[in-house]
Short mmCIF file of C-alpha atoms and ligand atoms in Angstrom, two decimals:
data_model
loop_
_atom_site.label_atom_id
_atom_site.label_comp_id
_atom_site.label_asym_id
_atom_site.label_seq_id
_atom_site.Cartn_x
_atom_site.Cartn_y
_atom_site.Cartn_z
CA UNK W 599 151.49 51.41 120.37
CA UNK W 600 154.01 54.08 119.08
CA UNK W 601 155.24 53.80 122.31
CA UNK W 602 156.17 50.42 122.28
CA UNK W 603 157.00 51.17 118.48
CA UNK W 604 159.84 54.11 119.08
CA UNK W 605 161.47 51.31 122.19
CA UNK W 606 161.55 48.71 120.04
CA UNK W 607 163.54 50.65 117.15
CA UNK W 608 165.57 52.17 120.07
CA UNK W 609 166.98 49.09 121.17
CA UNK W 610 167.05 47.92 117.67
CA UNK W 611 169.08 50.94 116.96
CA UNK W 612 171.52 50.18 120.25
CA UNK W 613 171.66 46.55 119.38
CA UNK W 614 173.11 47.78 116.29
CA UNK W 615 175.67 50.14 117.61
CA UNK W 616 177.06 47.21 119.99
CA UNK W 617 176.91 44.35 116.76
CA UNK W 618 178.78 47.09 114.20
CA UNK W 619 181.46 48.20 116.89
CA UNK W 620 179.96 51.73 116.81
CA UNK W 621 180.16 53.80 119.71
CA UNK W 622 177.27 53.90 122.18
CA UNK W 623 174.74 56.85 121.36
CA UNK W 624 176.06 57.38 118.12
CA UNK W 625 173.22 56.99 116.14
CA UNK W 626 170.63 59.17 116.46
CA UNK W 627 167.13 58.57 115.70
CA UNK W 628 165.02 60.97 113.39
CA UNK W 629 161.15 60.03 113.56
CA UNK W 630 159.36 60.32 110.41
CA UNK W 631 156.15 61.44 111.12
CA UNK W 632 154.81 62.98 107.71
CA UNK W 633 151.16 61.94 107.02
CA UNK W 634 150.59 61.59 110.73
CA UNK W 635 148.99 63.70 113.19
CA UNK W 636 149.58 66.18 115.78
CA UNK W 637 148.87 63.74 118.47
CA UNK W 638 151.07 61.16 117.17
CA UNK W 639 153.82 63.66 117.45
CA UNK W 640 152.69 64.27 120.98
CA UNK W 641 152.42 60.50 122.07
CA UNK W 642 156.30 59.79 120.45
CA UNK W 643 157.43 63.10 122.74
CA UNK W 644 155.85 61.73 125.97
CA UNK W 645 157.80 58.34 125.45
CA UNK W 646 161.03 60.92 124.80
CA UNK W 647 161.57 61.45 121.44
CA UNK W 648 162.77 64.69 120.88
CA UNK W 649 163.59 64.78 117.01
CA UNK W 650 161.19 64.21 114.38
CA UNK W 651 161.37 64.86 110.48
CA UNK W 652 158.55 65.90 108.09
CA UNK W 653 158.81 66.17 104.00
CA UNK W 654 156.00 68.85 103.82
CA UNK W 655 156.57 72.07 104.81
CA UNK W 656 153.13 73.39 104.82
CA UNK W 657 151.89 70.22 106.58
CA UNK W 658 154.52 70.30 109.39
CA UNK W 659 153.96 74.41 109.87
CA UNK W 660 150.62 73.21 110.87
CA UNK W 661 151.36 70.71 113.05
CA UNK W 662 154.99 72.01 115.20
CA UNK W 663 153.02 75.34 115.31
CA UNK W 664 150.44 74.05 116.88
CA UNK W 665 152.63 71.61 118.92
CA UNK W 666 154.81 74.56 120.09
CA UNK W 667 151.82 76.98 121.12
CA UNK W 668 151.36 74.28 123.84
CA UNK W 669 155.07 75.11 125.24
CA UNK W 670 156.47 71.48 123.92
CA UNK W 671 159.45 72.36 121.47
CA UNK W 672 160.62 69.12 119.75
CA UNK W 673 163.59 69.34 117.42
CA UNK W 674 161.91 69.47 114.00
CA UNK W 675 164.64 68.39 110.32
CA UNK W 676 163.03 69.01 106.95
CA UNK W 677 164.11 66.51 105.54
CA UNK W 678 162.38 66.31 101.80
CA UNK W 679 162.94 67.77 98.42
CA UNK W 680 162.01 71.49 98.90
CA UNK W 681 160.62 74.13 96.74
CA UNK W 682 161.89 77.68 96.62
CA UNK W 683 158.73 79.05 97.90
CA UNK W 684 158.50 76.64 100.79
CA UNK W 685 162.05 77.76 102.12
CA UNK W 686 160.54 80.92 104.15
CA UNK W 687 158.39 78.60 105.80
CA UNK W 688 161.09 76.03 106.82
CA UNK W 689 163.70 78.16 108.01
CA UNK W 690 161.09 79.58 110.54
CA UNK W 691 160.11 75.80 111.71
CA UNK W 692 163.64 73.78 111.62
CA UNK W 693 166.34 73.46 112.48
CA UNK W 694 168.11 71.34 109.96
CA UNK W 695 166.98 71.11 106.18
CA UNK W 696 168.70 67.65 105.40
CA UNK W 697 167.80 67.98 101.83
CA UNK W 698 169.78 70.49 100.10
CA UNK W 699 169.97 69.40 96.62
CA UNK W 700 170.44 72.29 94.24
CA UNK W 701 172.44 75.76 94.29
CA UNK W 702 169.02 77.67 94.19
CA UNK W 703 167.86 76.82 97.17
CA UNK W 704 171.31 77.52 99.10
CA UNK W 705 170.51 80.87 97.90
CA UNK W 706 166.86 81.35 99.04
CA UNK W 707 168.22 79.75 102.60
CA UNK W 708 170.31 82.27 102.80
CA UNK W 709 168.18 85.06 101.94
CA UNK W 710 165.42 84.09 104.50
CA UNK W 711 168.30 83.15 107.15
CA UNK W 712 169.76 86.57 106.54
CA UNK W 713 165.72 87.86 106.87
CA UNK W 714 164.90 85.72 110.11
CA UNK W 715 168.49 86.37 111.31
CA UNK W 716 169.10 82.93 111.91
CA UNK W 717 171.70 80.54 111.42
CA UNK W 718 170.95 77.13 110.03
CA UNK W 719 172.10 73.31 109.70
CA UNK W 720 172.08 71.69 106.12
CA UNK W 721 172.67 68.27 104.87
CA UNK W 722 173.50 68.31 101.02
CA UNK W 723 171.68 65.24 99.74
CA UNK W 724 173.23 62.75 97.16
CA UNK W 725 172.39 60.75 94.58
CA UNK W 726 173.51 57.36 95.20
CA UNK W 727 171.15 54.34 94.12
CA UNK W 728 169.72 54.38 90.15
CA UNK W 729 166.47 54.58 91.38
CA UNK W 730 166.38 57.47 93.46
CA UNK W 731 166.03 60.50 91.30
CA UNK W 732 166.38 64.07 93.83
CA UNK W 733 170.12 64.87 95.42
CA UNK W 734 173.46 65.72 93.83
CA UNK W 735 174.79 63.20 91.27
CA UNK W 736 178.63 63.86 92.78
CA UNK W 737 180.70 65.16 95.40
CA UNK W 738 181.49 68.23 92.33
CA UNK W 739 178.35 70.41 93.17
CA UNK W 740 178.42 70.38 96.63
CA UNK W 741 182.20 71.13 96.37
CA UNK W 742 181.30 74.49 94.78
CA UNK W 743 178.49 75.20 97.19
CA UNK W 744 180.98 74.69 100.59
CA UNK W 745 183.78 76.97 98.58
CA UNK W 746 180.86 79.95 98.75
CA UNK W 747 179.85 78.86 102.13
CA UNK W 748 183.65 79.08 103.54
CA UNK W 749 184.20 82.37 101.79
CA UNK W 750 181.15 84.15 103.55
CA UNK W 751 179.02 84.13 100.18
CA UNK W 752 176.29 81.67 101.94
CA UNK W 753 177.83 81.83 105.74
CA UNK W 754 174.01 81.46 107.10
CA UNK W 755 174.63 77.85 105.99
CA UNK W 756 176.12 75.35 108.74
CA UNK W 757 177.46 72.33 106.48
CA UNK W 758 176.80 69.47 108.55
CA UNK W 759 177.26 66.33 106.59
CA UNK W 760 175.40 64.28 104.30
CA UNK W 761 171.62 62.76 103.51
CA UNK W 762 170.76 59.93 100.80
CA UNK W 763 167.69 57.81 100.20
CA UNK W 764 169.14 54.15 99.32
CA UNK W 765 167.44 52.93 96.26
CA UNK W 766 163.77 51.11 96.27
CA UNK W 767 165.02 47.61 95.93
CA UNK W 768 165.43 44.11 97.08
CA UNK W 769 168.88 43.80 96.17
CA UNK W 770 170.86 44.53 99.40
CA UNK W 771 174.35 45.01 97.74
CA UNK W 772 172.66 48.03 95.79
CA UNK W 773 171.51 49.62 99.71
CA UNK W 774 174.88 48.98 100.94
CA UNK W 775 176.70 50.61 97.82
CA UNK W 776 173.99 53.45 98.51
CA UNK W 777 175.18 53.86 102.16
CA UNK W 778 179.03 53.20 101.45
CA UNK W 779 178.84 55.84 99.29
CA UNK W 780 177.43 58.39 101.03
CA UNK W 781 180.50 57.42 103.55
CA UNK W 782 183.15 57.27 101.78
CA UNK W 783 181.97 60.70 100.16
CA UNK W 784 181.81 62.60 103.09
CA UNK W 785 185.31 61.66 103.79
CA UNK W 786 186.31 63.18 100.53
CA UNK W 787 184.46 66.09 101.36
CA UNK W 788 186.21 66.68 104.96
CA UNK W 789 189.20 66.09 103.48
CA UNK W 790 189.23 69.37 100.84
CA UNK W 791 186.99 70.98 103.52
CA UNK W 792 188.37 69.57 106.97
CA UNK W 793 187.44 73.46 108.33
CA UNK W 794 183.62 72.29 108.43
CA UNK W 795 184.47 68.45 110.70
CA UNK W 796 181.11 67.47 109.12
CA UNK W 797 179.82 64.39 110.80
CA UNK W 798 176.55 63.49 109.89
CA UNK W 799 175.31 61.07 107.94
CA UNK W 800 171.64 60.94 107.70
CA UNK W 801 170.93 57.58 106.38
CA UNK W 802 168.37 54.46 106.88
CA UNK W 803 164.95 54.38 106.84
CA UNK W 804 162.75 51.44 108.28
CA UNK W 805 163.49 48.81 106.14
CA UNK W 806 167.26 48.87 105.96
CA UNK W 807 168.62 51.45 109.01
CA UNK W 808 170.44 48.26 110.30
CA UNK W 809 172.13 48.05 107.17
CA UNK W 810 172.85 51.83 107.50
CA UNK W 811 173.97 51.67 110.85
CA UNK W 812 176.84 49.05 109.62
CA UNK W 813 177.98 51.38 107.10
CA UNK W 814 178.44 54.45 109.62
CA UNK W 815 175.19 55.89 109.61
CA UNK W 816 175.10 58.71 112.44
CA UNK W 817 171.16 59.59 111.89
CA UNK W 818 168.49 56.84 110.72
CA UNK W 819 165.11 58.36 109.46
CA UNK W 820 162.19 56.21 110.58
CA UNK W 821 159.06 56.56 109.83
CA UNK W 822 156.54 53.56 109.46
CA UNK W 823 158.36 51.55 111.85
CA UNK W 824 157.16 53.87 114.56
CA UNK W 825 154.19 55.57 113.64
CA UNK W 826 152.79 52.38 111.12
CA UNK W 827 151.58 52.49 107.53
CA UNK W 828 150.89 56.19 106.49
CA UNK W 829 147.58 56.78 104.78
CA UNK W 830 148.29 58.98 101.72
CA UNK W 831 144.48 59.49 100.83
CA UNK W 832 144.15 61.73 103.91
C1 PLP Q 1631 159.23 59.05 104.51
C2 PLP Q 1631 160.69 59.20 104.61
C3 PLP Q 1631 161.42 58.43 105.53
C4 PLP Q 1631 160.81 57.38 106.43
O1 PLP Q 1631 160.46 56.25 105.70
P1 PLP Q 1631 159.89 54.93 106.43
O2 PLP Q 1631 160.10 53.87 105.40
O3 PLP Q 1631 158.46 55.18 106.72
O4 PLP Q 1631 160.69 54.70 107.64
C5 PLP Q 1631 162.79 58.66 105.60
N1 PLP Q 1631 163.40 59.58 104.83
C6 PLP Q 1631 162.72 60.35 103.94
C7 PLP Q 1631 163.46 61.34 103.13
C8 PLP Q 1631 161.36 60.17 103.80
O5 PLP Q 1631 160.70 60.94 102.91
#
């Protein structure tokens, strides 16, 4: 089933790309696979899915460690809100944290890059739909984090682009604003900090990545559409 599950979201994903004039392969898929086990990982990998995305560190140490001391090495983004103590953890397991909110936790990536003498990717995640609550409320704060970035303060940081959650609603002009947004703010971004060429823009979820995709998403984040309905009691 996820088999048939990731293909159908691929070509949903490709359909898109052709219908939006957006260039073949340029929209990467992320596979949400929080609340879902190690095998279902596995299964998605064996149909060629390479990059998945998990919200809980402790819960995806478990899992990609255990994945990885088979020899299979998928791509792994953290990709929700973090706690301090959690950042150890998650600069050990990914390779992208996609939800950079808050100047604290540029600090603690930095500290355990500079301790695992690593290098990472980071998305800064923004605000952009009334309902969501985590991310930056405006371009301003993640302005002052790329000026300590550029100037060496945080240099363990690779700025890569930009991550939103469009708002819970029904009201599809308040998902597109979400997604135009996070567009039209990256380009402000590049252009005070064209040294960076950030690209990404990690946005879309099952319910409205084809929406995303028109508004120049470069990285949907699918979860249920894959893997089905998670079960949270577990
Ligand atoms: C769970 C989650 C997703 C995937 O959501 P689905 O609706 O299951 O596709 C995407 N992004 C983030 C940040 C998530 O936490």
């Amino acid at each position: 089933m996820i088999k048939e599950n990731l293909n159908a979201v691929l070509n949903r994903i490709r359909e898109c790309e052709i219908k939006y004039s957006r260039k073949s392969g340029s929209v990467k898929l992320c596979a949400v696979s929080k609340f879902h086990p190690e095998d279902s990982v596995l299964e998605a990998f064996d149909a060629g899915q390479n990059l998945f995305g998990e919200n809980r560190v402790q819960e995806a140490a478990a899992k990609f460690d255990s994945i990885r001391s088979k020899g299979i090495n998928p791509e792994l983004h953290i990709i929700g809100s973090l706690q301090r103590n959690k950042v150890k953890e998650a600069v050990r397991i990914a390779s992208c944290i996609q939800s950079v909110d808050r100047i604290e936790l540029v600090q603690e990536i930095q500290k355990q890059c500079e301790k695992q003498n690593k290098k990472i990717d980071v998305l800064f995640e923004l605000h952009t739909g009334e309902e969501s609550k985590s991310g930056f409320d405006g371009t301003d704060g993640i302005k002052r984090l790329l000026e300590l970035i550029a100037d060496g303060t945080y240099g363990r940081l690779i700025p890569k682009g930009l991550m939103t959650m469009a708002p819970a609603t029904d009201d599809k002009n308040l998902i597109r604003k979400s997604f135009s947004t996070l567009r039209t703010s990256l380009e402000e971004l590049n252009s005070v900090f064209p040294e960076f060429g950030m690209t990404e823009l990690s946005m879309g979820m099952s319910g409205d990545f084809e929406t995303a995709i028109e508004e120049g998403s470069t990285m949907v984040r699918v979860g249920t559409a894959i893997f089905g309905e998670r079960n949270y009691s577990k």
